[in-house]
Short mmCIF file of C-alpha atoms and ligand atoms in Angstrom, two decimals:
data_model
loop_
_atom_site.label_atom_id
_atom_site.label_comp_id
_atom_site.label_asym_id
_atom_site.label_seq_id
_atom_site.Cartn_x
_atom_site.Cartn_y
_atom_site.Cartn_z
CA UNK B 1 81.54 64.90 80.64
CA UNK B 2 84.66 67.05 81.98
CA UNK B 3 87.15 68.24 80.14
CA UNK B 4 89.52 66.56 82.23
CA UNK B 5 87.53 62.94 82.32
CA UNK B 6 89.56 61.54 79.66
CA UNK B 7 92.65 63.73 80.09
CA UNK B 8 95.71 61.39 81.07
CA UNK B 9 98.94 63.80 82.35
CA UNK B 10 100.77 61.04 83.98
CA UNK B 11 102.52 60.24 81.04
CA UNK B 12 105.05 63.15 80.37
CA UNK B 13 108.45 62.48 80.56
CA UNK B 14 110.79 59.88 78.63
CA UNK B 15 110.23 56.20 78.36
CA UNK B 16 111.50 54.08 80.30
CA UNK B 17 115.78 53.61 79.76
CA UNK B 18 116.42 50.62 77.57
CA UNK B 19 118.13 48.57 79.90
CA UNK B 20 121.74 48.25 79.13
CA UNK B 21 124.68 46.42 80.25
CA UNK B 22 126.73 49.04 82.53
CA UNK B 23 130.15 49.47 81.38
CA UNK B 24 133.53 51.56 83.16
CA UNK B 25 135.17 53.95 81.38
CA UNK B 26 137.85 55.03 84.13
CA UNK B 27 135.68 56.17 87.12
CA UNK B 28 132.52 57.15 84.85
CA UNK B 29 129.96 54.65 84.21
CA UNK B 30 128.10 54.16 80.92
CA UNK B 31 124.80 52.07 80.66
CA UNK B 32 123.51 49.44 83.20
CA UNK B 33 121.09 52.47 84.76
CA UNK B 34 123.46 55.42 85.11
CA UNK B 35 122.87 59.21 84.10
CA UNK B 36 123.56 59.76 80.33
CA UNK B 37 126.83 60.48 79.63
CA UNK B 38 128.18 62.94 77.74
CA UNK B 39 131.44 63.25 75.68
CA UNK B 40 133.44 64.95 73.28
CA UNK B 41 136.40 64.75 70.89
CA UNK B 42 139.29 66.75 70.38
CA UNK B 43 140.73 68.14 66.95
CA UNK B 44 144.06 68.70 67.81
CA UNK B 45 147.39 66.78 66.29
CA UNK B 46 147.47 64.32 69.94
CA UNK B 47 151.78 65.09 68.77
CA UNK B 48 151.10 67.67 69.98
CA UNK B 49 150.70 67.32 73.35
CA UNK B 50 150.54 70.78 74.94
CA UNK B 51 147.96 71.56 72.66
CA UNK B 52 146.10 68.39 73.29
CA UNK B 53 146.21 68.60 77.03
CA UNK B 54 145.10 72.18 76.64
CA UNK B 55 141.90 71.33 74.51
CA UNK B 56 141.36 68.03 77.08
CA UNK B 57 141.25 70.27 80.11
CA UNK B 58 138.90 73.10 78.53
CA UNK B 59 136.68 70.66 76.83
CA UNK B 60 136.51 68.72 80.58
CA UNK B 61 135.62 72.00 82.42
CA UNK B 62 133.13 72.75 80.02
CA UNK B 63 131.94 69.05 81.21
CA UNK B 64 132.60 66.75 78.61
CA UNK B 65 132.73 63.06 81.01
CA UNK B 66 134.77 61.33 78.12
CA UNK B 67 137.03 62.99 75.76
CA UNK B 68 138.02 60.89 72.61
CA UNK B 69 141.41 61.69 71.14
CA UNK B 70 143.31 60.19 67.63
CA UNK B 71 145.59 57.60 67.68
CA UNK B 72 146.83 57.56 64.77
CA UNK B 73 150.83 57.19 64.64
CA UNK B 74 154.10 56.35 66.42
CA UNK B 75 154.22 59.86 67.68
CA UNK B 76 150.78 60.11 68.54
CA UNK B 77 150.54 56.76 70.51
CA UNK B 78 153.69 58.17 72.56
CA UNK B 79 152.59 61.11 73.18
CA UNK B 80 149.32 59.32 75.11
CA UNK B 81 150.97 58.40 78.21
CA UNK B 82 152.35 62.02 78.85
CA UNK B 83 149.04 63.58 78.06
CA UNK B 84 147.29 61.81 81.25
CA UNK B 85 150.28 62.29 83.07
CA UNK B 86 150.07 66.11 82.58
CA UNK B 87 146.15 65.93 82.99
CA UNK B 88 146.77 64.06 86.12
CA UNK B 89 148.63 66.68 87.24
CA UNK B 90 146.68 69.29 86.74
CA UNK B 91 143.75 67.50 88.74
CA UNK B 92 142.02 66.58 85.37
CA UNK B 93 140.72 62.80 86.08
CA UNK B 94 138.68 63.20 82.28
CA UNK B 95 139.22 59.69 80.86
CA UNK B 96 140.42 59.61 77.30
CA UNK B 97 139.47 56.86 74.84
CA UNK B 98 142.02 56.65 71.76
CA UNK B 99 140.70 56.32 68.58
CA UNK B 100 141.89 53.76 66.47
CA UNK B 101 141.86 53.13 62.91
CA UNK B 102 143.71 50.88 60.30
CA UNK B 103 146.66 50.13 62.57
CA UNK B 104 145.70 50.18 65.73
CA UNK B 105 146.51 46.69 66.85
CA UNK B 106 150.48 47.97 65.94
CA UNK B 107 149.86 51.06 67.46
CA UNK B 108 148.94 49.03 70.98
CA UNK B 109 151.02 46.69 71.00
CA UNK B 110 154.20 48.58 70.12
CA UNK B 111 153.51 51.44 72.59
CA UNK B 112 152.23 49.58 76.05
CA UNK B 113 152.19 52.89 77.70
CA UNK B 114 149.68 54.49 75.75
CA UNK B 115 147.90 50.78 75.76
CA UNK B 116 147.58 51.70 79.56
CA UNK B 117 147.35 55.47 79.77
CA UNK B 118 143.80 55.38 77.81
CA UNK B 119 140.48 54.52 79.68
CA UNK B 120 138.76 53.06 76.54
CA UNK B 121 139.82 51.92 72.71
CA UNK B 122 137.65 53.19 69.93
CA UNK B 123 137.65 50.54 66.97
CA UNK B 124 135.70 50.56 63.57
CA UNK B 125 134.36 47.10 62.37
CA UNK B 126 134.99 48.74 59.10
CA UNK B 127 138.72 49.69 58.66
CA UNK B 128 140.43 47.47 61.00
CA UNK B 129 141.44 45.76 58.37
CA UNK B 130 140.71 44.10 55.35
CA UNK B 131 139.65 40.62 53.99
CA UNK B 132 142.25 37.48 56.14
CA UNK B 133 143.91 40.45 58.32
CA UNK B 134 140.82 41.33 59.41
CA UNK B 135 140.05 38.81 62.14
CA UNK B 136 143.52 38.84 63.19
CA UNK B 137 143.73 42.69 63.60
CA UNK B 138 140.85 42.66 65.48
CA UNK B 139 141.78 39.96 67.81
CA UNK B 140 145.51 42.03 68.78
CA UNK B 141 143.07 44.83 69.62
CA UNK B 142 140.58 42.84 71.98
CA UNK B 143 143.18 40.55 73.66
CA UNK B 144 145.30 44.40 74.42
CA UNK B 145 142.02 45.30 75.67
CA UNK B 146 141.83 42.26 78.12
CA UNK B 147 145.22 42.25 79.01
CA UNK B 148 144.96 46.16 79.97
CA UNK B 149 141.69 46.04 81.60
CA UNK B 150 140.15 48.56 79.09
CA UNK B 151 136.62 49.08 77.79
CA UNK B 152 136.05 48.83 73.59
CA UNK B 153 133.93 50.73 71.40
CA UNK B 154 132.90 49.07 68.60
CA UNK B 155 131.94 51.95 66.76
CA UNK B 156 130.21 51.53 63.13
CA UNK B 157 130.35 54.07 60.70
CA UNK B 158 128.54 54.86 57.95
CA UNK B 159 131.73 56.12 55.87
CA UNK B 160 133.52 53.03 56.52
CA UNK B 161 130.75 50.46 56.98
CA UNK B 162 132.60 47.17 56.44
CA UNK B 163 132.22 46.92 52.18
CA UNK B 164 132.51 42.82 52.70
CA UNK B 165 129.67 42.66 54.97
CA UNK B 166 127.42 44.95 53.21
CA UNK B 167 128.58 42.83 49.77
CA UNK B 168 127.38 39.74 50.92
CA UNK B 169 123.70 41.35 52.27
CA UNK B 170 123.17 42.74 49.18
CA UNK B 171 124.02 39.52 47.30
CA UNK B 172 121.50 37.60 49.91
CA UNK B 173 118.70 40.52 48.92
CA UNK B 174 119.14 40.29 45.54
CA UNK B 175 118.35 36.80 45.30
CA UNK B 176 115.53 36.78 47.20
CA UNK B 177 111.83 37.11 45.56
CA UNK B 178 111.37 40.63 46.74
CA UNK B 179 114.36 42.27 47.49
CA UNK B 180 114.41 44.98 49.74
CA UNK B 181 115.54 48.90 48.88
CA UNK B 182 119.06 49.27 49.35
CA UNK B 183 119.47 51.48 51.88
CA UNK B 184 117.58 49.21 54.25
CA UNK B 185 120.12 46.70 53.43
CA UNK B 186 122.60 49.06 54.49
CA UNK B 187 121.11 50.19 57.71
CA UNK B 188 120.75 46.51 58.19
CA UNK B 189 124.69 45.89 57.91
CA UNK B 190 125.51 48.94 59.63
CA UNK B 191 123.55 47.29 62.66
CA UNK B 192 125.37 43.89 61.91
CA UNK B 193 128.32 44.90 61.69
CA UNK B 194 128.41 46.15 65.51
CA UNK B 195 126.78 43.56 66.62
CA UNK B 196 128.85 40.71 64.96
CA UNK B 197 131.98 42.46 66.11
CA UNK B 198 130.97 42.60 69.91
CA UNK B 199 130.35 39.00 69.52
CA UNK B 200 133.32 38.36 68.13
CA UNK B 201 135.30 40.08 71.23
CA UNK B 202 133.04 38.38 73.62
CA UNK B 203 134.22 34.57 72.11
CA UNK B 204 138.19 36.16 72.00
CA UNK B 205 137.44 36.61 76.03
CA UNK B 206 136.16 40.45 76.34
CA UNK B 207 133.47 40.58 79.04
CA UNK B 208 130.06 42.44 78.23
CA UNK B 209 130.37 44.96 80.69
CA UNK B 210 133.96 46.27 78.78
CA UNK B 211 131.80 46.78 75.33
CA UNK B 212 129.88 50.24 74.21
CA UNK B 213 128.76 50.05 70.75
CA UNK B 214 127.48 52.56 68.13
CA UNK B 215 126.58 52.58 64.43
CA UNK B 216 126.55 56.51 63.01
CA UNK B 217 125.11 57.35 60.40
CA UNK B 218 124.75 60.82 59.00
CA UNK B 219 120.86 60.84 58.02
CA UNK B 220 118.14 61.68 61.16
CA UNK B 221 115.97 59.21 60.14
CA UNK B 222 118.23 56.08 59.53
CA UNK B 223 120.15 57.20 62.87
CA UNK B 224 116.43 56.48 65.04
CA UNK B 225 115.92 53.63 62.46
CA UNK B 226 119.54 51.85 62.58
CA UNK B 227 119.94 52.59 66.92
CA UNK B 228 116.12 51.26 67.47
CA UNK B 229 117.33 47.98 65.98
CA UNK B 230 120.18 47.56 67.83
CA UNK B 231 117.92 48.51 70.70
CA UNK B 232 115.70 45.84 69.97
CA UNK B 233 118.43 43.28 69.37
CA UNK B 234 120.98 43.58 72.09
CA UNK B 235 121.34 45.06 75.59
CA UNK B 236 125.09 46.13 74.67
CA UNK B 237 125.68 50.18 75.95
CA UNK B 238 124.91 52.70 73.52
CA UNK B 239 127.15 55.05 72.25
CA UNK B 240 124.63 58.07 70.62
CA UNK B 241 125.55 60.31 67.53
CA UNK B 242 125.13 61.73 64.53
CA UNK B 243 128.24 61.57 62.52
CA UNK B 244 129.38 64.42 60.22
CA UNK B 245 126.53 67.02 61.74
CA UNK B 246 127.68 69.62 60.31
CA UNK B 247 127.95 73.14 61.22
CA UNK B 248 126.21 75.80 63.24
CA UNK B 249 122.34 75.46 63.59
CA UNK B 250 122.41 72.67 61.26
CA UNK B 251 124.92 70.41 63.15
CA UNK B 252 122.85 71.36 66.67
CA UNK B 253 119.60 70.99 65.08
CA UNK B 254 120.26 67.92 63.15
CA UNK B 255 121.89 66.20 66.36
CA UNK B 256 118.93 67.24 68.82
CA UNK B 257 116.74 65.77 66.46
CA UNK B 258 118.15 62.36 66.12
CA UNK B 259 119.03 61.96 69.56
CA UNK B 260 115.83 63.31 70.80
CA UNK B 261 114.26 60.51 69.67
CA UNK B 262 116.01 57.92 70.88
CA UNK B 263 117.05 59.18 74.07
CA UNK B 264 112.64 59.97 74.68
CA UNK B 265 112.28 56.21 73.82
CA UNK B 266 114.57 55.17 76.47
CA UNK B 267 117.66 54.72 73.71
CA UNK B 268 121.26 55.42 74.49
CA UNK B 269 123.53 55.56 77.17
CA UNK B 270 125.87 58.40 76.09
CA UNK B 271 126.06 60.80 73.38
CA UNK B 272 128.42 63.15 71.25
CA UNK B 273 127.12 66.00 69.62
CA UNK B 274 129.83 65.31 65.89
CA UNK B 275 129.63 69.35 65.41
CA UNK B 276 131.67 71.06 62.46
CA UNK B 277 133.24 74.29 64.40
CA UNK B 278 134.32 77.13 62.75
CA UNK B 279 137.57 77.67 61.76
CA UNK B 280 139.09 78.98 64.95
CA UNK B 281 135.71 78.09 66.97
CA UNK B 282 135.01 76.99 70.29
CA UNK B 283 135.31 72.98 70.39
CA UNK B 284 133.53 73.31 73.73
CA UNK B 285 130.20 73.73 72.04
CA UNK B 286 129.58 70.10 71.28
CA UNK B 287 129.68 69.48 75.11
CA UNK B 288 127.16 72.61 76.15
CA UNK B 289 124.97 71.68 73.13
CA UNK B 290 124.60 68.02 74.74
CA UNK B 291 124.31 69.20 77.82
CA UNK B 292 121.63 71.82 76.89
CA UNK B 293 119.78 68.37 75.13
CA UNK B 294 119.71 66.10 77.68
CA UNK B 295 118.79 69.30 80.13
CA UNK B 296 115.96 70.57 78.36
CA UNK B 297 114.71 67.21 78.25
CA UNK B 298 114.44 66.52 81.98
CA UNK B 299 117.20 63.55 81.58
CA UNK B 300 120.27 65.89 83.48
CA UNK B 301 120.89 69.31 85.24
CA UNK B 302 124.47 70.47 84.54
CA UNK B 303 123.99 74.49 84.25
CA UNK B 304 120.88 76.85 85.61
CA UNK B 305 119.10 77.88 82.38
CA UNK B 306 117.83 81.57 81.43
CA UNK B 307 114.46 81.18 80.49
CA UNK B 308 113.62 84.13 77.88
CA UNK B 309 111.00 85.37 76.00
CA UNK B 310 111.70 85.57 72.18
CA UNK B 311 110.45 89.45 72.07
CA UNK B 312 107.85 90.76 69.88
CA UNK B 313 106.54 94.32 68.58
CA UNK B 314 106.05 94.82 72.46
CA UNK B 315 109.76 95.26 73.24
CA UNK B 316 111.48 98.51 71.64
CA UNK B 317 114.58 97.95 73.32
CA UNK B 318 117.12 95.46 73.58
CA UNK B 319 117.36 95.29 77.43
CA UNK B 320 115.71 91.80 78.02
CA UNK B 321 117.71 90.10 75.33
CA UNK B 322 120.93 91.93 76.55
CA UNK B 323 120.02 91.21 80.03
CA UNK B 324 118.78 87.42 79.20
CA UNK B 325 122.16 86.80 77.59
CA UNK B 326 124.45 88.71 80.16
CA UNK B 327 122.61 85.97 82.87
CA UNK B 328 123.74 83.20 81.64
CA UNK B 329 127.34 83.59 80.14
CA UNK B 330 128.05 84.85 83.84
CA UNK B 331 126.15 81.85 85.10
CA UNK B 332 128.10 79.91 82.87
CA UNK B 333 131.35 81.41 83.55
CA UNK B 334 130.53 81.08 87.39
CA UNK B 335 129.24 77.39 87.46
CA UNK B 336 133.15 75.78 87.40
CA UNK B 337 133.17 77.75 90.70
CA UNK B 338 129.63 76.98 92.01
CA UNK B 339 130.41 73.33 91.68
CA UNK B 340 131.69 73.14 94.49
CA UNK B 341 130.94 76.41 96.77
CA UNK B 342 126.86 76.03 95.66
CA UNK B 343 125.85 72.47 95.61
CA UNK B 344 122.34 71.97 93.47
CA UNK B 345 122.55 75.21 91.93
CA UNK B 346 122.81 73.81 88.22
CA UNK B 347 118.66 73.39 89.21
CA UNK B 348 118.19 76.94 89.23
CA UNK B 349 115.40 78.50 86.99
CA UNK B 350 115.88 81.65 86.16
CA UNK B 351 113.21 83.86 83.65
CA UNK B 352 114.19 86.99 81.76
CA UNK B 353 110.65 87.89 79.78
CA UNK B 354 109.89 91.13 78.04
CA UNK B 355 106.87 92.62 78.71
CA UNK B 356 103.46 92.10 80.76
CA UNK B 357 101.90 89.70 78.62
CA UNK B 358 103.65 86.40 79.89
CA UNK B 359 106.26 88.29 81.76
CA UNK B 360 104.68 87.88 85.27
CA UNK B 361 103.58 84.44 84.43
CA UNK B 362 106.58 82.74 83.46
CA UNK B 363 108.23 84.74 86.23
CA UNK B 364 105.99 83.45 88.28
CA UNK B 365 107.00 79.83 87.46
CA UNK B 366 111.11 80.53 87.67
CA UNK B 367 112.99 80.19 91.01
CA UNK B 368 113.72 84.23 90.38
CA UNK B 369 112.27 86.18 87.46
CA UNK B 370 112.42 89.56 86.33
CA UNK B 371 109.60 90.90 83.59
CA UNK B 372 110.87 94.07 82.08
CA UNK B 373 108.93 96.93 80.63
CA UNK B 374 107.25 96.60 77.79
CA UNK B 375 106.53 99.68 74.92
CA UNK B 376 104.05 102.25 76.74
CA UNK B 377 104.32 100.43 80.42
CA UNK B 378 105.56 102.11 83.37
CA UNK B 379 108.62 102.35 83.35
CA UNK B 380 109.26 99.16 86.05
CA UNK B 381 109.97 95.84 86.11
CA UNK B 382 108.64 93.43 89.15
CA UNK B 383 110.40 90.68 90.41
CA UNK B 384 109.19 87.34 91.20
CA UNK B 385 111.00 84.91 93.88
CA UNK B 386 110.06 81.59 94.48
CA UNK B 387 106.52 82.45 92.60
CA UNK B 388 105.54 85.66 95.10
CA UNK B 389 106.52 89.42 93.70
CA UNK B 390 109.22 90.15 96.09
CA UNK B 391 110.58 93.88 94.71
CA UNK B 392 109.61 96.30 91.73
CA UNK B 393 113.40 97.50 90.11
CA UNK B 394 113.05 100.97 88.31
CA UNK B 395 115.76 103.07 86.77
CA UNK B 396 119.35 102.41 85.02
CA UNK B 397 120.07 100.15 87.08
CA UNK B 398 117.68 97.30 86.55
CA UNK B 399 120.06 94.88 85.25
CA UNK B 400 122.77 95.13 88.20
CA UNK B 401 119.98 95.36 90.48
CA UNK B 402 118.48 91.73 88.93
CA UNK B 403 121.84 89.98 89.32
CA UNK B 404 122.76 91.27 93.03
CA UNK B 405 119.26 89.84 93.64
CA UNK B 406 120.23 86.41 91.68
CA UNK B 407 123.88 86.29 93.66
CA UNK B 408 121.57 86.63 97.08
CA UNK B 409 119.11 83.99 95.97
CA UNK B 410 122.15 81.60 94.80
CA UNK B 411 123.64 82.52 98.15
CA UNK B 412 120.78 82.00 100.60
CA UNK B 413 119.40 78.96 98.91
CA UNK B 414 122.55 76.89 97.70
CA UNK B 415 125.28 78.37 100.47
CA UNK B 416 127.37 80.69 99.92
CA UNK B 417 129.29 82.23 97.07
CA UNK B 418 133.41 82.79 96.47
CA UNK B 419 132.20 86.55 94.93
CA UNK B 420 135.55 86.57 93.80
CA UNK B 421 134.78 83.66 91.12
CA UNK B 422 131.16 85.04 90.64
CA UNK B 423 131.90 88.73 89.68
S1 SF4 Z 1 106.39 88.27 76.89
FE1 SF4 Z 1 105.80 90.21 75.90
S2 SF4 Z 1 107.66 90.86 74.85
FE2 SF4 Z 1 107.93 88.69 75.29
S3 SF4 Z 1 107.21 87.71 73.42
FE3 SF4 Z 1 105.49 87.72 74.87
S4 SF4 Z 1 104.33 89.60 74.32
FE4 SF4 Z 1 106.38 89.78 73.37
#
């Protein structure tokens, strides 16, 4: 028999999408078929509205879709309307959901500007109040919703999963013959309680299409367990995160691995990457770290992407991983640019490898590649465009050489370049 008579290669790629209700969010579309979204949050006092537009604007050229900001207070609520209006008028269209908790129904109704000036409200099941004001609180925030024309979140949270709800399950389980563990109870509330609550807003009058939902969690495993069942229950638009990630490679790692998952089985129609920054750090990483996800996994292209070797024994120097790095943050810093002057460039492929053993090879399979000199090779480094060897760079130059040839490549194939913007 061959070795390829039982081989079946159709199937790569993601499962089919989970088909979803498609809801507005301003101008961007969640669910119902469109690409996955992604979106961030901002961390600054929304008081403070300099600051707030500022982190808006940067976290929207880094390409966050969405950008989520607290609503918290009197002064935060009327600072809202002036924040779009100053976004507006810097040409930043980013739509900004406010994120409500405890009073937000007050917050709403007593500040009808800010009611208007936000795309989307954010509520949680859990804290939107407590025991008869519950219902009612809820309510004031669906019926602003209708009256405004906004979308909802009903966003879950494992920190402030609805205590009443989760009561009563576990009273149900514990009667019954074989109860089951707990924390299958409360994945099992975490899923009711967003679903209940977008009922609930669908019999006060809010349509379908104006509800995302989302139930975080803070565990890998009950994330893919907790958004499969909602999956499986409703065809509602999925909001996708891991709350409380965490830091550096644990936050990104964490995240990727939960939303992995469920985006490869067709799950979720936008996602947040909930990363801890460091003091002082760049909030824009939880956008390029969701970007870089749903990128590497064939769902988007936002950004060309440096292909690199990891380097071995074979590489003495540090050239490829300076030159690898030096590629993209000037792709990066050039793409805000290349938007618009180089349409379709974000599908560039561009390899940086370090010596002979794969360097031709995955060159060969880049748009341009470079493979760099290796300990005891000459002393030369071929380059490889559009698969055939199309120049041999030698000297001190190498690097400059590579990215005149990348800038002529962009240039020829996408249109050309501002150099101004790209230098
Ligand atoms: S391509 Fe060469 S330098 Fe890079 S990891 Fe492979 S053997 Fe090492």
């Amino acid at each position: 028999m061959s070795l390829l008579a039982e081989a079946d290669h159709t199937k790569s790629g993601p499962a089919v999408r989970h088909r979803t209700v498609g809801v507005m969010i301003g101008p961007v579309q969640v669910g119902g078929g469109a690409p996955i979204v992604v979106q961030s949050m901002t961390n600054t006092d929304t008081a403070d509205i300099d600051a707030t537009v500022a982190q808006v604007a940067r976290l929207a050229r880094a390409g966050s879709e969405i950008v989520r900001i607290t609503v918290d207070r009197d002064e935060a609520a009327a600072a809202v309307p002036k924040i779009r209006e100053r976004l507006d008028r810097i040409g930043c269209d980013v739509p900004l959901v406010g994120d409500f908790h405890y009073i937000g129904h007050k917050l709403l109704d007593d500040h009808p500007a800010c009611a208007e000036a936000l795309a989307k409200y954010r509520i949680n099941p859990g804290n939107v109040g407590f025991k008869d004001k519950k219902d009612r609180q809820f309510s004031m925030i669906v019926e602003k919703a209708i009256q405004h024309g906004k979308a909802v979140r009903i966003g879950a949270n494992w920190g402030s999963l609805d205590q009443e709800l989760l009561t009563h399950l576990m009273d149900l389980n514990a009667a019954q013959p074989a109860p089951l563990p707990a924390g299958a109870i409360t994945r099992e509330a975490m899923v009711q309680s967003a679903l209940l609550s977008a009922e609930r807003a669908i019999e006060i009058g809010l349509p379908k299409e104006s509800i995302v939902i989302s139930a975080k969690v803070s565990n890998v495993q009950d994330l893919i367990a907790v958004y499969r069942e909602l999956a499986r229950r409703s065809d509602y638009a999925l909001h996708l995160g891991l709350t409380e990630a965490g830091m550096g490679s644990k936050g990104i790692v964490a995240s990727s691995a939960a939303l992995g998952v469920l985006l490869q089985e067709g799950i979720g129609d936008t996602i947040r990457f909930s990363l801890t920054p460091e003091p002082g750090g760049d909030r824009t990483l939880e956008v390029k770290t969701a970007q870089e996800l749903l990128q590497t996994m064939g769902f988007r292209t936002f950004v060309p992407l440096v292909a690199a070797c990891p380097g071995c024994g074979r590489t003495t120097s540090t050239v490829f991983q300076e030159l690898a790095g030096d590629i993209q943050r000037w792709i990066d810093a050039s793409m805000p640019e290349w938007k618009t002057t180089h349409p379709g460039v974000e599908e560039l492929n561009v390899a940086v490898m370090g010596c002979i053993v794969n360097g031709p090879g995955e060159s060969k399979h880049a748009d341009i590649g470079i493979s760099l000199p290796g300990t005891g090779e000459a002393p030369a480094a071929p380059v490889f465009i559009d698969g055939k060897k199309a120049v041999t760079l030698r000297g001190a130059t190498i690097a400059a050489d590579f990215k005149a040839l990348v800038v002529e490549y962009i240039d020829r194939r996408y249109g050309k370049a501002d150099r101004s913007a790209a230098e």
